[in-house]
Short mmCIF file of C-alpha atoms in Angstrom, two decimals:
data_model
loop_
_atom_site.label_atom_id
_atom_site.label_comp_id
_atom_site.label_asym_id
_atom_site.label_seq_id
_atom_site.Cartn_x
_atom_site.Cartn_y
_atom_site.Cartn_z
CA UNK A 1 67.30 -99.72 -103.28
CA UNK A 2 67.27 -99.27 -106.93
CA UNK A 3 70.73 -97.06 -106.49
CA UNK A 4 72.61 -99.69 -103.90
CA UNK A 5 71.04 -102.41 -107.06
CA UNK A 6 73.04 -100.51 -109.61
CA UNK A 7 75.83 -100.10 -107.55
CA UNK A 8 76.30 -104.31 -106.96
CA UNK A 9 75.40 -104.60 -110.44
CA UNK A 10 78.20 -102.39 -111.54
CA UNK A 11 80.62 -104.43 -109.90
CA UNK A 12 79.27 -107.54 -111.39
CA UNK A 13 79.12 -105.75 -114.92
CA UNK A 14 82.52 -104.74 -114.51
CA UNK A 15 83.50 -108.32 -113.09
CA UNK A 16 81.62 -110.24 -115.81
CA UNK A 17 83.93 -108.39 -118.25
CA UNK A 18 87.44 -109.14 -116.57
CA UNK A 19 86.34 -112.39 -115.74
CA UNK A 20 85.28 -113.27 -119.35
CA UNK A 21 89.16 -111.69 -120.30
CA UNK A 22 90.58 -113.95 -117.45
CA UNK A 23 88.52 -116.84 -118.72
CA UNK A 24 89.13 -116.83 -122.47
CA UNK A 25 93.26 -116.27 -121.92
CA UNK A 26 93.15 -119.48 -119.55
CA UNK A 27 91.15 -121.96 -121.29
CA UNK A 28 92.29 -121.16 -124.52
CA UNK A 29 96.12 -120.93 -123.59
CA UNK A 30 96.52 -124.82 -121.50
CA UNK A 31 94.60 -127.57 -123.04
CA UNK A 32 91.34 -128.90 -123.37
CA UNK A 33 92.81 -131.72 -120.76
CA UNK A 34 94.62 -129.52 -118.17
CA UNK A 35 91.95 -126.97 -118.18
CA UNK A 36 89.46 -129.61 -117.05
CA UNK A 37 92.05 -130.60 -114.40
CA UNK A 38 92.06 -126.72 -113.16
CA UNK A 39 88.51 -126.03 -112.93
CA UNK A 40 88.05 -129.59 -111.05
CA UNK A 41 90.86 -128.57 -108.43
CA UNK A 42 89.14 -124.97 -108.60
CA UNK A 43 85.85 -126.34 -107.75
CA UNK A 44 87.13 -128.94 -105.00
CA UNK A 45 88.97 -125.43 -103.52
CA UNK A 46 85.41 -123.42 -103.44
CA UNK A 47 83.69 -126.04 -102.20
CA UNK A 48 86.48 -126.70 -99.10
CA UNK A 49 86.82 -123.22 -98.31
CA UNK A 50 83.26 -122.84 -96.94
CA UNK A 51 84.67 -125.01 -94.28
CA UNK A 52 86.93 -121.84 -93.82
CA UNK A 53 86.49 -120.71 -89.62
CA UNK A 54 83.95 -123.27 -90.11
CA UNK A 55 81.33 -121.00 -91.61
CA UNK A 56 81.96 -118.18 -89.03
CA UNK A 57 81.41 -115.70 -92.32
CA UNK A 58 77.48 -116.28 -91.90
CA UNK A 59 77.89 -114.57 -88.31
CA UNK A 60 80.65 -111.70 -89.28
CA UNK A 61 77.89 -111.23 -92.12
CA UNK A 62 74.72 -111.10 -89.94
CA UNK A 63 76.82 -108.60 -87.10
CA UNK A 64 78.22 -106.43 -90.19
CA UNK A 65 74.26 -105.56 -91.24
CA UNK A 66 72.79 -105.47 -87.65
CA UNK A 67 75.33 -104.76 -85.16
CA UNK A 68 78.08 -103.30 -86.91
CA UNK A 69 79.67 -102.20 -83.83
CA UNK A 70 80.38 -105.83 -82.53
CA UNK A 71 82.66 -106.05 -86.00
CA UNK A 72 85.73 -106.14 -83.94
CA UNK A 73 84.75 -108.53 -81.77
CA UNK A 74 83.30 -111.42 -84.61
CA UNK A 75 86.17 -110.63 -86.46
CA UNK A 76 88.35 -111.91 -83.68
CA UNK A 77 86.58 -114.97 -83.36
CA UNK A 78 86.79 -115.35 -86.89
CA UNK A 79 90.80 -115.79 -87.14
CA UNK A 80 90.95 -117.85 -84.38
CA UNK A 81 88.25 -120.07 -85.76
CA UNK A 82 90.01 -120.01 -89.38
CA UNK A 83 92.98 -121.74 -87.61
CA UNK A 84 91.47 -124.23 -85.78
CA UNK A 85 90.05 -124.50 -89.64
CA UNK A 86 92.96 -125.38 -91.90
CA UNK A 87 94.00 -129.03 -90.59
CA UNK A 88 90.44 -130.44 -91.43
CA UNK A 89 90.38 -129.03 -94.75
CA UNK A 90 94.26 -129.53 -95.29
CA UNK A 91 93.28 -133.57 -94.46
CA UNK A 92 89.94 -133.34 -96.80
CA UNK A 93 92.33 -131.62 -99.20
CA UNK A 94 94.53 -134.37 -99.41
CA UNK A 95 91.84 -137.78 -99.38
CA UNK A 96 90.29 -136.16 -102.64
CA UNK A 97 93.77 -135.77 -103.99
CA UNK A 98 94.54 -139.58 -103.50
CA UNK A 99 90.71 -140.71 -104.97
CA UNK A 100 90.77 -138.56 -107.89
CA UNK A 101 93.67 -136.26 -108.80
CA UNK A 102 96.60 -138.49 -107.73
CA UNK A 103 98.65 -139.28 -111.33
CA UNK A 104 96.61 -136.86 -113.49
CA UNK A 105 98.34 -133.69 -112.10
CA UNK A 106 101.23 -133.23 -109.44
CA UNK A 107 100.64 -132.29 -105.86
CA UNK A 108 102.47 -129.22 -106.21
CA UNK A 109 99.76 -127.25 -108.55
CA UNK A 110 96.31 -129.02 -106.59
CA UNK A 111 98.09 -127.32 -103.19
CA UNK A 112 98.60 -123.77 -105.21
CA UNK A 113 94.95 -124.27 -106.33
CA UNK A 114 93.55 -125.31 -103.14
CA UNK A 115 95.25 -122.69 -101.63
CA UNK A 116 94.40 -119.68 -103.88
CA UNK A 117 90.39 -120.45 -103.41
CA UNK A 118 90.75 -121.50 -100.05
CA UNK A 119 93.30 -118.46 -98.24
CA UNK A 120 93.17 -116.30 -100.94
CA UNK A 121 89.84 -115.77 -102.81
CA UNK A 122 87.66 -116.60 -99.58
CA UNK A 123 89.21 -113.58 -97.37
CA UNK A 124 88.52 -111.52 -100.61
CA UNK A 125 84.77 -112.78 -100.66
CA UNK A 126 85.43 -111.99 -96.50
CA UNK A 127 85.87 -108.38 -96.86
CA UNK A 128 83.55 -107.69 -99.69
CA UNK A 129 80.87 -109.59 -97.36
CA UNK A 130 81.44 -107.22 -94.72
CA UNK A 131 81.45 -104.07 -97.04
CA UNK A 132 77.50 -105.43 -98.37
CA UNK A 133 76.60 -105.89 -94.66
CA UNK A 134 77.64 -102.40 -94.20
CA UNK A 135 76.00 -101.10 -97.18
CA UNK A 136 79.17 -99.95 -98.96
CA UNK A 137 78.04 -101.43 -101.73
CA UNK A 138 80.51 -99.35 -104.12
CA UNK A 139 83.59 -100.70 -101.89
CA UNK A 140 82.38 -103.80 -102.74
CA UNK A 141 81.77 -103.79 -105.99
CA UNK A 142 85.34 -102.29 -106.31
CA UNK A 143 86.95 -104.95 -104.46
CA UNK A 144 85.35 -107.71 -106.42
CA UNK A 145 86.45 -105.85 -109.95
CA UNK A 146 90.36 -105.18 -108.34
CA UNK A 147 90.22 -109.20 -107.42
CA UNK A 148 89.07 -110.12 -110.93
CA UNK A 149 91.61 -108.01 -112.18
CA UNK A 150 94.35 -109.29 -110.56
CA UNK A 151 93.79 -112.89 -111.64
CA UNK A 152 93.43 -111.66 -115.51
CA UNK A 153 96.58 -109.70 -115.14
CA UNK A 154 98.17 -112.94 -113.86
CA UNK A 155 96.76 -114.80 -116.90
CA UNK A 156 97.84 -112.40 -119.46
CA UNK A 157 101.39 -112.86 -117.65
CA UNK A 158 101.39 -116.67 -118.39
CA UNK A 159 100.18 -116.37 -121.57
CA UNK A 160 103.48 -114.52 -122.59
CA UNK A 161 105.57 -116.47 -120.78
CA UNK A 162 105.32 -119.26 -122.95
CA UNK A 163 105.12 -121.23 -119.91
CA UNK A 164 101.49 -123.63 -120.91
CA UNK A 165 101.45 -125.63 -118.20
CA UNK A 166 98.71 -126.52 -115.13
CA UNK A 167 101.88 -126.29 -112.61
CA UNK A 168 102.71 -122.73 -114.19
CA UNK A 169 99.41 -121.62 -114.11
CA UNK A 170 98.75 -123.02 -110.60
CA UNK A 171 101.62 -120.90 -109.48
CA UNK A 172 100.51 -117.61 -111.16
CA UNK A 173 96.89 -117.95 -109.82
CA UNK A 174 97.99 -118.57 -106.24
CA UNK A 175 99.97 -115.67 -106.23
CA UNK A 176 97.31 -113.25 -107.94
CA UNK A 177 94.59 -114.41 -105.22
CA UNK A 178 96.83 -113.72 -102.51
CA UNK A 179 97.44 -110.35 -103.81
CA UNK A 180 94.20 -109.83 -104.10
CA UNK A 181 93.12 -110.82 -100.26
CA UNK A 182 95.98 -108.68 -99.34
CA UNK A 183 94.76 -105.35 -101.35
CA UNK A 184 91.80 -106.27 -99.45
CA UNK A 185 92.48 -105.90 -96.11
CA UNK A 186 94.79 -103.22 -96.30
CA UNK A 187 92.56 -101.01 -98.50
CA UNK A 188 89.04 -102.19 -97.70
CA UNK A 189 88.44 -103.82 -95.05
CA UNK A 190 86.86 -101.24 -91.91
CA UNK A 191 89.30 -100.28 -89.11
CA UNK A 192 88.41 -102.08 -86.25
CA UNK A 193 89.52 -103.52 -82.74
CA UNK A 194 89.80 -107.18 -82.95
CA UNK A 195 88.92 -108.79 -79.71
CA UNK A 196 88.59 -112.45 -78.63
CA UNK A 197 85.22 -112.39 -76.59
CA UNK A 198 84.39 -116.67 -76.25
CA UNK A 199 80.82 -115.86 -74.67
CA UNK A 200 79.82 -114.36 -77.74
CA UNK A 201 80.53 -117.44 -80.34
CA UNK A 202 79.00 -120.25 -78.44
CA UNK A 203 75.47 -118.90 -79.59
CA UNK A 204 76.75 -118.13 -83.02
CA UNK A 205 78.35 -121.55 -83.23
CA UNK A 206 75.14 -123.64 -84.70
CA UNK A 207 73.99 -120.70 -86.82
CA UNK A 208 78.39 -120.75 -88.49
CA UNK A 209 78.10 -124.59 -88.62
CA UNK A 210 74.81 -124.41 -90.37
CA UNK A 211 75.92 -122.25 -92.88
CA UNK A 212 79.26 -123.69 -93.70
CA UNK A 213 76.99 -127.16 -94.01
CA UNK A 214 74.37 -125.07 -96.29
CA UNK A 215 76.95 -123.43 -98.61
CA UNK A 216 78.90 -126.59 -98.87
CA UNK A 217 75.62 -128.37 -99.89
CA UNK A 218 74.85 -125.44 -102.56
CA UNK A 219 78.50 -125.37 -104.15
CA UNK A 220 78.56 -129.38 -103.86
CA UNK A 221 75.20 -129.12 -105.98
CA UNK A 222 77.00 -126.45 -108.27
CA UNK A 223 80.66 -127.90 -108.32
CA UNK A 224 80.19 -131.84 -107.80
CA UNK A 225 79.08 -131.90 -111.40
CA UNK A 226 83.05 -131.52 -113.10
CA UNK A 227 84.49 -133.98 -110.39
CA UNK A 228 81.83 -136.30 -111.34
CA UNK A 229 82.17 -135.58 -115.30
CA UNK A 230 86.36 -135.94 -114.26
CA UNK A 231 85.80 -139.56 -112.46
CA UNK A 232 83.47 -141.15 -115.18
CA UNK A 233 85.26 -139.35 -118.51
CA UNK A 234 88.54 -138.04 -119.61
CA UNK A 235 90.00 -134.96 -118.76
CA UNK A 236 89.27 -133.50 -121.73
CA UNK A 237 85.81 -134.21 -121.64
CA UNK A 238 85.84 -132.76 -118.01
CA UNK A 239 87.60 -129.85 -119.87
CA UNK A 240 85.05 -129.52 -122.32
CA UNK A 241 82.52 -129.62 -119.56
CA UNK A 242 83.87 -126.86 -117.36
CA UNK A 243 84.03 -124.61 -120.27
CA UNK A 244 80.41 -124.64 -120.96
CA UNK A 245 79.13 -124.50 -117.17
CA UNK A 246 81.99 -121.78 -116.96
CA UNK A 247 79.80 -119.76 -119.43
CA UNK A 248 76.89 -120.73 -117.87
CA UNK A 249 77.87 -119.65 -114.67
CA UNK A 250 78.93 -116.12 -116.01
CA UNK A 251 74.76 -115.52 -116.90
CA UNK A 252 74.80 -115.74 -112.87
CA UNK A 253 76.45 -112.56 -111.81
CA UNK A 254 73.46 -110.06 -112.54
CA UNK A 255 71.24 -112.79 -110.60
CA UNK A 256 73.27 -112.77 -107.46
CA UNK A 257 73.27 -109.13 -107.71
CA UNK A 258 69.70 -109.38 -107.05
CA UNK A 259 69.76 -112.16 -104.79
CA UNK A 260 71.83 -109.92 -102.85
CA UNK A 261 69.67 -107.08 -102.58
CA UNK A 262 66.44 -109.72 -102.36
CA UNK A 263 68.46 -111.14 -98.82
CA UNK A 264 69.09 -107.84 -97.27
CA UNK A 265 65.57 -106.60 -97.61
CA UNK A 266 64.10 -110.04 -96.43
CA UNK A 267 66.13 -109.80 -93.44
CA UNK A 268 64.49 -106.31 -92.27
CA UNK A 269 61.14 -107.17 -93.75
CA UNK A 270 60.23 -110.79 -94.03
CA UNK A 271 57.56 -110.40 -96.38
CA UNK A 272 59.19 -108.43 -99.00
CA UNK A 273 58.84 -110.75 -101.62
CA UNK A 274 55.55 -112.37 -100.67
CA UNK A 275 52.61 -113.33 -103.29
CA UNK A 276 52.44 -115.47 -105.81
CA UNK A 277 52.42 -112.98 -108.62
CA UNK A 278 55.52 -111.36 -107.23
CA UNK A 279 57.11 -114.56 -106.66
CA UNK A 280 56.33 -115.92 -110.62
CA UNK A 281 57.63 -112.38 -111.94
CA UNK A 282 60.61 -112.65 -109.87
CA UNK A 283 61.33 -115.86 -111.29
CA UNK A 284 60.63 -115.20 -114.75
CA UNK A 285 62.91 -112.22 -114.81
CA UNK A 286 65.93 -114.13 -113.60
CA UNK A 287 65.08 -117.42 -116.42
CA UNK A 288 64.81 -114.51 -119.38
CA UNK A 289 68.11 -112.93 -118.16
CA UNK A 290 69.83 -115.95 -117.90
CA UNK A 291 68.62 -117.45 -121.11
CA UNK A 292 69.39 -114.31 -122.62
CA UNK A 293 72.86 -114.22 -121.60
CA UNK A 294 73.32 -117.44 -122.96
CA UNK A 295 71.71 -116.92 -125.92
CA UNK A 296 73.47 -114.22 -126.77
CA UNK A 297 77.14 -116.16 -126.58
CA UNK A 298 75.82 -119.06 -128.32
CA UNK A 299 74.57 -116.57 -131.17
CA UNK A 300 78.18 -115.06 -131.30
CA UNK A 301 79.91 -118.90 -131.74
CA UNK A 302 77.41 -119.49 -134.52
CA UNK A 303 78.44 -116.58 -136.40
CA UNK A 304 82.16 -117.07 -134.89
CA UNK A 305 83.00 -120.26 -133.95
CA UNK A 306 86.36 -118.81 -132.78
CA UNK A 307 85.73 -115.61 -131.53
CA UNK A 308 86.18 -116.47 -128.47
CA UNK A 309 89.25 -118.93 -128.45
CA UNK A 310 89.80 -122.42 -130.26
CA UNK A 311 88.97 -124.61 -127.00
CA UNK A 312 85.49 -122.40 -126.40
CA UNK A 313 84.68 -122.83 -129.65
CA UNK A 314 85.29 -126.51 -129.12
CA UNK A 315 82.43 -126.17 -127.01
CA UNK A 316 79.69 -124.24 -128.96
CA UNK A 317 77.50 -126.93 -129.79
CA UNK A 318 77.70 -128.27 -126.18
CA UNK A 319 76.46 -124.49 -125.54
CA UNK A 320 73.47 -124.45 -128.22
CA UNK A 321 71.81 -127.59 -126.68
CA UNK A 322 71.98 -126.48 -122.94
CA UNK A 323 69.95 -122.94 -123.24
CA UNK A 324 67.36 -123.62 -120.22
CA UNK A 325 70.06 -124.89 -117.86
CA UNK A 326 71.35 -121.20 -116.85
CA UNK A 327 67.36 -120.54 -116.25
CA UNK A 328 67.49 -123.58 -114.10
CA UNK A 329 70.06 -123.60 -112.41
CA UNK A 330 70.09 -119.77 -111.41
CA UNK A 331 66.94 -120.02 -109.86
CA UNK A 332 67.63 -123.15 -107.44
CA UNK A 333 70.58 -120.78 -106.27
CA UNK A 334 67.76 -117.92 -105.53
CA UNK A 335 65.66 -120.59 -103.77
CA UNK A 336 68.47 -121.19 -101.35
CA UNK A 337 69.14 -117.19 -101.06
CA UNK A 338 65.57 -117.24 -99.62
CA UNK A 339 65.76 -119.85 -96.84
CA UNK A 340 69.15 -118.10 -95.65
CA UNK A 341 67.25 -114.82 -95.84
CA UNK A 342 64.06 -116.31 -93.59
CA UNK A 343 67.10 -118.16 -91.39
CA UNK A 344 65.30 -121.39 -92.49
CA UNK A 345 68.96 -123.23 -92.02
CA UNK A 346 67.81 -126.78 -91.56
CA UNK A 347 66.01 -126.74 -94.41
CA UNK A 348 68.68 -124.93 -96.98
CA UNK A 349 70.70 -127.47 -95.75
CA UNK A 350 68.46 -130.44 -96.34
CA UNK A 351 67.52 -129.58 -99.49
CA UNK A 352 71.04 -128.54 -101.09
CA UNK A 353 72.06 -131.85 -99.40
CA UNK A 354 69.04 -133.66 -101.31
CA UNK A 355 69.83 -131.46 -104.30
CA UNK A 356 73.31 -132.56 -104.31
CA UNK A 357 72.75 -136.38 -104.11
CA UNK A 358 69.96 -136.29 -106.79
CA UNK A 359 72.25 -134.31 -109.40
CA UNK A 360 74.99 -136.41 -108.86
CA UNK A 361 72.78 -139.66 -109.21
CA UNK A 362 71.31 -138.36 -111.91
CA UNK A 363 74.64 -137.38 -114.21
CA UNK A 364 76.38 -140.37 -112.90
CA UNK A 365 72.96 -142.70 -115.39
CA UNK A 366 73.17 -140.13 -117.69
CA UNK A 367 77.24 -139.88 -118.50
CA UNK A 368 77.24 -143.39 -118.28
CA UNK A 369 74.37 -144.09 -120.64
CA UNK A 370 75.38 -141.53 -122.84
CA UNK A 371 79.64 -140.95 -123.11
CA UNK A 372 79.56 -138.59 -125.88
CA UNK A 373 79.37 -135.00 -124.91
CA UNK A 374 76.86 -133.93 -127.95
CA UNK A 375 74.56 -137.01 -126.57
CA UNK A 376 74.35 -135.80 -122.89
CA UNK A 377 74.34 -132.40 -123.36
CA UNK A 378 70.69 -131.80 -124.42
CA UNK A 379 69.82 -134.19 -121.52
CA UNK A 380 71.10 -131.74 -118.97
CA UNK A 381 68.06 -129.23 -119.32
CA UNK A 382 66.43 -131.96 -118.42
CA UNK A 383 68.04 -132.81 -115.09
CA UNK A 384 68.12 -129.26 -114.26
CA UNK A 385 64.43 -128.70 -115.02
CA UNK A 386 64.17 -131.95 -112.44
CA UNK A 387 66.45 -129.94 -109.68
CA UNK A 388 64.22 -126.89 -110.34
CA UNK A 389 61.21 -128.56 -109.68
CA UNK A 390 62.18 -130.19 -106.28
CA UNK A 391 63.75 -126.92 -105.48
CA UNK A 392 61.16 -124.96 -105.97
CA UNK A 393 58.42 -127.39 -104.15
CA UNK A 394 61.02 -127.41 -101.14
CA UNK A 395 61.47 -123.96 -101.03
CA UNK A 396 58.20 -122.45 -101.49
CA UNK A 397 56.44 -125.45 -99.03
CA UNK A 398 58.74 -124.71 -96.30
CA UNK A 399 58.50 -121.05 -96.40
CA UNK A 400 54.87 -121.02 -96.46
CA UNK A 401 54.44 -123.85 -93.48
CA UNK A 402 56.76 -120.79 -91.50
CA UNK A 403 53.99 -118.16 -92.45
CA UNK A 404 51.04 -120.30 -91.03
CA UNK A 405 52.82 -120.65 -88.09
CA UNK A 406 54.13 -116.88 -87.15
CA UNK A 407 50.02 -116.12 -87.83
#
C-alpha cells in the first residue's frame, strides 16, 4: 500500500510542480481582471463536465477495480452516454453565459474554456481513473504529469507570443487539453473491445446519476465560491480571489493522494479506517499538511513578495490571513471520499448539496458586508471552520447509523 501511496504521490509531486509553473506563467502574464474571468469560466467547465455521460465515470470506475474484464463493455456505454451528454451541458453552458459572463468576455474564449475542461481534461481524468481502478498507479501518475505538462508548455507558448489576452489564452488551453486527452487514449488507456450491452446500464444508471449529482454538489461547494465572488465584485477582485484559492487548492494534491488510496481500501474492507483515534489522526495529518503547505508559500511572499509573479504577490496578504482554510476545506473533500467509498450516495449528495447552499449563503453576507478583500479574507477561516463542522457531524453520523445497522 505504502509503494502504490508513493507511486500516486509521485505523480501529484511531479504535478504540483508543473502545475505551480503553469500557474505562475498564466496569472502573472493576463491581468488581475481576465485571470479572474478564466478561472470563473474554468470552474463553471469542471463543475459541467461531471454531467459528462451523465456520471457514467463512477461505474467505468467501480468495473475497472472489480470486474476489469467488463471494461469493454462500460466503456461502450460510456460514449454513447457522453453523447446523449453534450446538448444538456451545451444548453447549461450557454444560460450561465447570458447571467454572468455575457459583456465581460466574448463567447468565443468561454466555448474554448468550456470545452477544454469539459472534452478535454475530463477524458484525461477518464483514463487516469481507469488506470487507479486497475492499480497502474505509475500509468497514472504519468498521465496526470504528461497532462500538466502539456498545459504549461502551452502557457510558456503564450507568454512569448506577446499575445496577453483571455481569447488567446482560451485558444492555447483548449488546444493543450485536447492534446492531452488524445496522448491519453492512444498511449494509456487499456486495449479493449468496446461493446454496447443496454442490459448492463439500466442497473448502473442510479448509481452514474448519483454520482454525477454528488460530484457536481462537491465541485459546486469548491467552485461556486469565484462565480459568487465574480457576481457580487469586480473581476479583479474575482481575480484576486482565484489566485489565493488557486494556492490553496495546490496544498490538496498530497491529500487526494491519500484519499485515493483511503477509497480503494474502504471498498475491499469497509472498516479500514474505523475508530475514533484512527479517524482524529487521520484528520490531523491532512490539517498539518495542508497548513503546512500553505505556510510555507505565505513564508516565501513575506520574504519575496514577488517571487512568485507581480499579480500573486498582489495576493500575499489575502494568503497570510486564510492559513486554516486549506485545513478546512481539504478535509470536507475527505469526508465526501468516505461516503463514496461506503456507497453512502444519498447522503454525499445531500450533504455537498447542503454544503453548497450554506457556503454560498454564507459568502454572499459576508462579501456584501465586507467589499474589501483584506476585510473578508480573515472571515473565510471562519466559514470554512463552519463547513467543517457540519461536514464532519454529517459524515461521521451517517456512517456510524450504517454500522449499527449491518450489526
Amino acid at each position: 500500500m505504502m509503494v502504490d501511496y508513493l507511486r500516486i504521490l509521485g505523480g501529484s509531486a511531479g504535478r504540483l510542480v508543473v502545475s505551480l509553473v503553469y500557474f505562475l506563467i498564466v496569472a502573472n502574464t493576463l491581468s488581475l481582471a481576465d485571470f479572474g474571468l478564466f478561472a470563473t469560466a474554468s470552474a463553471t467547465g469542471l463543475i459541467l463536465s461531471r454531467l459528462l455521460a451523465f456520471g457514467f465515470v463512477s461505474p467505468v470506475y467501480r468495473t475497472a477495480t472489480v470486474r476489469p474484464r467488463l471494461l469493454g463493455a462500460y466503456m461502450g456505454g460510456f460514449w454513447a452516454l457522453m453523447l446523449a451528454s453534450l446538448p444538456v451541458i451545451a444548453l447549461l453552458g450557454w444560460l450561465i453565459f447570458q447571467l454572468l459572463f455575457k459583456g465581460r468576455m466574448s463567447a468565443l474564449a468561454f466555448t474554448c474554456i468550456l470545452l477544454a475542461e469539459i472534452v478535454g481534461w475530463r477524458l484525461v481524468e477518464l483514463v487516469s481513473i481507469i488506470c487507479n481502478g486497475l492499480r497502474r498507479f505509475g500509468r497514472a501518475a504519468l498521465l496526470v504529469v504528461i497532462g500538466s505538462s502539456l498545459r504549461t508548455l502551452a502557457a510558456i507558448a503564450f507568454w512569448f507570443s506577446g499575445f496577453a489576452t483571455l481569447e488567446a489564452w482560451a485558444f492555447a488551453y483548449l488546444v493543450a487539453t485536447v492534446s492531452a486527452a488524445i496522448v491519453a487514449f492512444a498511449a494509456f488507456m487499456p486495449r479493449v473491445r468496446l461493446r454496447f450491452v443496454a442490459k448492463l446500464y439500466g442497473r448502473r444508471m442510479s448509481d452514474a446519476l448519483g454520482a454525477a449529482a454528488a460530484e457536481i454538489g462537491f465541485y459546486a461547494q469548491s467552485e461556486l465560491d469565484k462565480l459568487l465572488v465574480l457576481a457580487i465584485a469586480s473581476p479583479r477582485v474575482a481575480g484576486l480571489y482565484a489566485i489565493a484559492m488557486r494556492v490553496v487548492d495546490l496544498t490538496a494534491m498530497p491529500v487526494r493522494s491519500f484519499n485515493q488510496m483511503a477509497v480503494q481500501a474502504l471498498m475491499k474492507d469497509g472498516g479500514a479506517l474505523s475508530g475514533r483515534k484512527k479517524r482524529a489522526l487521520t484528520e490531523l495529518g491532512i490539517a498539518l499538511v495542508s497548513v503546512g503547505g500553505l505556510v510555507a508559500i505565505v513564508v516565501l511572499l513575506w520574504l519575496f513578495p514577488n517571487a512568485l509573479g507581480r499579480n500573486i504577490g498582489q495576493a500575499g496578504p489575502l494568503l497570510a490571513l486564510m492559513l486554516a482554510v486549506p485545513a478546512f476545506r481539504n478535509l470536507i473533500e475527505y469526508h465526501a471520499e468516505l461516503l463514496y467509498a461506503h456507497e453512502r450516495i444519498a447522503a454525499r449528495i445531500a450533504l455537498l448539496a447542503g454544503l453548497a447552499c450554506l457556503k454560498a449563503g454564507l459568502l454572499w453576507w459576508l462579501l456584501g458586508a465586507l467589499p474589501e478583500p483584506e476585510s473578508w479574507s480573515l472571515w473565510l477561516n471562519g466559514v470554512f471552520a463552519l463547513l467543517y463542522l457540519v461536514s464532519a457531524a454529517t459524515a461521521y453520523r451517517v456512517l456510524g447509523t450504517r454500522r449499527l445497522a449491518q450489526t
